[in-house]
């Protein structure tokens, strides 16, 4: 079940959107201003954001820029009473993914939500990996998702944030092989943003920290001419 969040200062719209989303199999959460919305993004971890442009305090465009500056890749659909091409242009440049004009048709809104979730499915699934709670165990390796920590034989391993995210992503899908480009896209959001050789470098550094013998890894495995996977059994 995907969770959709609405940031809008109209109580009536919150009630209508909540009813629409819940009736169609989504979870709902909502905030009435930008500051509350930013805090809720961290606590609720929604999969998609419906964002009003005209908000009290910080407006929707500036809020979206702030969200992107924080590195959040959540899909954002602007919801606005304005149907001006200039406003739409500002919205997309601010980091928005779509734009819906009030008053909108409920069916159209659902279709846009579905389309954006489908388009950003890989990003959303990666966020689910990093937002997981609990522990994944593979032999003496433990990945504590909610603590952003990895342990080997009970001892903490000092991984960087990106190193942990790679381990967490692979540990969420043990035994499944991912190409360097796929891992690149999950971690940075764009397979072309960096040279995929950087993934090879990250893997080497991770192995130096989690493997007893990095040249003969038993946890983070190479699949020749394909990519990498996390062992499902030892």
Coordinates of C-alpha atoms in Angstrom, one line a residue:
X1 CA 0.0 0.0 0.0
X2 CA 1.4 3.4 -1.0
X3 CA 1.1 6.4 1.2
X4 CA 0.1 9.8 -0.3
X5 CA 0.6 13.1 1.6
X6 CA -1.2 16.3 1.1
X7 CA 0.1 19.7 2.2
X8 CA -2.7 22.3 1.8
X9 CA -4.4 24.8 4.1
X10 CA -8.0 23.9 3.1
X11 CA -9.6 21.6 5.5
X12 CA -12.3 20.6 3.1
X13 CA -9.8 19.5 0.5
X14 CA -8.0 17.4 3.1
X15 CA -11.3 15.6 3.9
X16 CA -12.1 15.0 0.2
X17 CA -8.6 13.8 -0.7
X18 CA -8.5 11.5 2.3
X19 CA -11.8 9.9 1.4
X20 CA -10.7 9.5 -2.2
X21 CA -7.3 8.0 -1.4
X22 CA -8.5 5.6 1.3
X23 CA -11.4 4.4 -1.0
X24 CA -8.8 3.6 -3.7
X25 CA -6.4 1.7 -1.5
X26 CA -3.9 4.4 -0.5
X27 CA -2.8 5.5 2.9
X28 CA -3.2 9.2 3.7
X29 CA -1.4 11.8 5.8
X30 CA -1.7 15.6 5.7
X31 CA -0.4 18.9 6.9
X32 CA -1.7 22.4 6.6
X33 CA 1.5 24.4 6.3
X34 CA 5.0 24.0 5.0
X35 CA 6.8 23.7 8.3
X36 CA 4.4 21.1 9.5
X37 CA 4.7 19.3 6.2
X38 CA 8.5 19.2 6.3
X39 CA 8.4 17.6 9.8
X40 CA 5.8 15.1 8.7
X41 CA 7.8 14.1 5.6
X42 CA 10.4 12.8 8.0
X43 CA 8.0 11.0 10.4
X44 CA 5.4 9.7 7.9
X45 CA 7.7 8.9 5.0
X46 CA 5.1 9.1 2.3
X47 CA 5.6 7.8 -1.2
X48 CA 4.1 10.7 -3.1
X49 CA 3.4 14.4 -2.2
X50 CA 0.4 16.5 -3.3
X51 CA 1.6 20.1 -2.7
X52 CA -0.5 23.2 -2.8
X53 CA 1.3 26.3 -4.2
X54 CA -0.4 29.0 -2.1
X55 CA 0.5 28.0 1.4
X56 CA 0.8 30.2 4.6
X57 CA 4.4 31.0 5.3
X58 CA 6.6 29.2 2.8
X59 CA 4.9 28.7 -0.5
X60 CA 4.8 25.4 -2.4
X61 CA 7.5 26.3 -4.9
X62 CA 10.0 27.2 -2.2
X63 CA 9.0 24.2 -0.1
X64 CA 9.6 21.9 -3.1
X65 CA 13.1 23.5 -3.6
X66 CA 13.8 22.9 0.0
X67 CA 12.7 19.2 -0.2
X68 CA 15.0 18.7 -3.2
X69 CA 17.9 20.5 -1.5
X70 CA 17.5 18.0 1.3
X71 CA 18.0 15.2 -1.2
X72 CA 14.4 13.9 -1.0
X73 CA 13.4 12.3 -4.3
X74 CA 9.7 11.8 -3.4
X75 CA 7.4 12.5 -6.5
X76 CA 5.7 15.9 -6.1
X77 CA 2.4 16.8 -7.8
X78 CA 1.6 20.5 -7.4
X79 CA -2.1 21.3 -6.7
X80 CA -2.9 24.9 -7.6
X81 CA -5.9 27.1 -8.5
X82 CA -3.6 28.8 -11.1
X83 CA -3.5 27.4 -14.6
X84 CA -0.8 29.7 -15.9
X85 CA 2.0 28.3 -18.0
X86 CA 4.5 30.6 -16.0
X87 CA 3.4 29.0 -12.7
X88 CA 3.7 25.6 -14.2
X89 CA 7.1 26.4 -15.5
X90 CA 8.2 27.6 -12.0
X91 CA 6.8 24.4 -10.5
X92 CA 8.7 22.1 -12.7
X93 CA 11.9 24.1 -12.3
X94 CA 11.4 23.9 -8.5
X95 CA 11.6 20.1 -8.8
X96 CA 7.9 19.2 -9.3
X97 CA 7.0 16.1 -11.3
X98 CA 3.4 17.0 -12.2
X99 CA 0.8 19.8 -12.0
X100 CA -2.9 19.6 -11.3
X101 CA -5.2 22.6 -11.5
X102 CA -8.1 23.1 -9.0
X103 CA -10.9 22.3 -9.2
X104 CA -9.8 18.9 -10.5
X105 CA -11.5 15.7 -11.5
X106 CA -11.1 13.0 -8.9
X107 CA -10.4 10.3 -11.6
X108 CA -7.8 12.5 -13.3
X109 CA -6.0 13.0 -9.9
X110 CA -6.0 9.3 -9.3
X111 CA -4.6 8.6 -12.7
X112 CA -1.8 11.2 -12.2
X113 CA -1.0 9.7 -8.8
X114 CA -0.9 6.2 -10.3
X115 CA 1.3 7.4 -13.2
X116 CA 3.8 9.1 -11.0
X117 CA 4.1 6.2 -8.6
X118 CA 4.6 3.9 -11.6
X119 CA 7.2 6.3 -13.1
X120 CA 9.1 6.5 -9.9
X121 CA 8.6 3.0 -8.7
X122 CA 12.3 2.2 -8.4
X123 CA 12.9 5.4 -6.3
X124 CA 10.0 4.5 -4.1
X125 CA 11.1 1.0 -3.6
X126 CA 14.6 2.2 -2.7
X127 CA 13.1 4.6 -0.1
X128 CA 11.2 1.6 1.3
X129 CA 14.5 -0.2 1.7
X130 CA 16.1 2.6 3.5
X131 CA 13.0 3.3 5.6
X132 CA 12.7 -0.3 6.7
X133 CA 12.7 -1.2 10.4
X134 CA 14.2 -4.2 12.0
X135 CA 17.2 -6.3 11.1
X136 CA 18.2 -8.4 8.1
X137 CA 20.7 -11.2 9.0
X138 CA 23.0 -13.1 6.7
X139 CA 25.3 -15.3 8.6
X140 CA 27.3 -13.1 11.0
X141 CA 26.2 -10.0 9.1
X142 CA 23.4 -7.9 10.5
X143 CA 21.9 -4.8 8.8
X144 CA 19.9 -2.6 11.3
X145 CA 17.8 -0.6 8.9
X146 CA 16.3 1.9 11.3
X147 CA 19.7 2.6 13.0
X148 CA 21.6 2.9 9.7
X149 CA 24.1 0.5 11.1
X150 CA 25.8 -2.8 10.1
X151 CA 27.3 -5.3 12.4
X152 CA 29.7 -8.2 11.7
X153 CA 30.0 -10.8 14.5
X154 CA 28.3 -8.3 16.8
X155 CA 30.8 -5.5 16.2
X156 CA 29.7 -2.3 14.4
X157 CA 31.1 -1.5 11.0
X158 CA 31.8 2.1 10.2
X159 CA 30.1 2.6 6.8
X160 CA 29.4 5.9 5.1
X161 CA 25.8 6.8 4.3
X162 CA 26.1 5.8 0.7
X163 CA 27.9 2.5 1.6
X164 CA 25.1 1.7 4.1
X165 CA 22.4 2.5 1.5
X166 CA 24.0 0.1 -1.0
X167 CA 24.2 -2.6 1.7
X168 CA 20.7 -2.0 2.8
X169 CA 19.3 -2.1 -0.7
X170 CA 21.0 -5.3 -1.6
X171 CA 20.2 -6.9 1.8
X172 CA 16.5 -6.1 1.3
X173 CA 16.7 -8.2 -1.9
X174 CA 19.0 -11.0 -1.0
X175 CA 20.0 -13.3 -3.9
X176 CA 18.7 -10.8 -6.5
X177 CA 21.3 -9.5 -8.9
X178 CA 21.5 -5.8 -9.8
X179 CA 23.6 -4.1 -12.5
X180 CA 25.8 -1.3 -11.6
X181 CA 23.5 1.1 -13.5
X182 CA 20.5 -0.1 -11.4
X183 CA 22.4 0.4 -8.2
X184 CA 23.5 3.8 -9.4
X185 CA 19.9 4.8 -10.2
X186 CA 18.6 3.6 -6.8
X187 CA 21.3 5.4 -4.9
X188 CA 21.6 8.7 -6.8
X189 CA 18.3 8.8 -8.7
X190 CA 20.0 9.0 -12.1
X191 CA 22.0 6.2 -13.7
X192 CA 23.8 8.7 -15.9
X193 CA 24.6 11.1 -13.0
X194 CA 27.9 9.5 -12.3
X195 CA 30.3 7.0 -13.8
X196 CA 29.0 3.5 -12.9
X197 CA 32.6 2.6 -12.1
X198 CA 32.1 4.5 -8.8
X199 CA 29.8 1.6 -7.8
X200 CA 32.8 -0.7 -8.2
X201 CA 34.8 1.5 -5.9
X202 CA 32.0 1.6 -3.3
X203 CA 31.7 -2.2 -3.4
X204 CA 35.5 -2.6 -2.9
X205 CA 35.4 -0.3 0.1
X206 CA 32.4 -2.0 1.6
X207 CA 34.0 -5.4 1.2
X208 CA 37.1 -4.1 3.0
X209 CA 34.9 -3.4 6.0
X210 CA 32.5 -6.3 6.1
X211 CA 34.3 -9.2 4.6
X212 CA 36.8 -11.4 6.4
X213 CA 38.7 -11.8 3.1
X214 CA 37.7 -9.0 0.7
X215 CA 39.3 -10.9 -2.2
X216 CA 37.0 -13.9 -1.5
X217 CA 33.7 -12.2 -0.4
X218 CA 30.9 -14.3 1.1
X219 CA 28.3 -11.5 1.7
X220 CA 28.5 -9.0 -1.2
X221 CA 29.0 -11.1 -4.3
X222 CA 30.0 -10.3 -7.9
X223 CA 28.0 -11.9 -10.7
X224 CA 30.4 -11.7 -13.6
X225 CA 29.3 -9.5 -16.5
X226 CA 26.1 -8.6 -14.7
X227 CA 26.5 -6.8 -11.4
X228 CA 26.3 -7.5 -7.7
X229 CA 24.0 -9.3 -5.2
X230 CA 23.8 -9.9 -1.5
X231 CA 24.1 -13.6 -0.6
X232 CA 20.8 -15.1 0.6
X233 CA 22.5 -18.0 2.4
X234 CA 26.1 -18.8 3.4

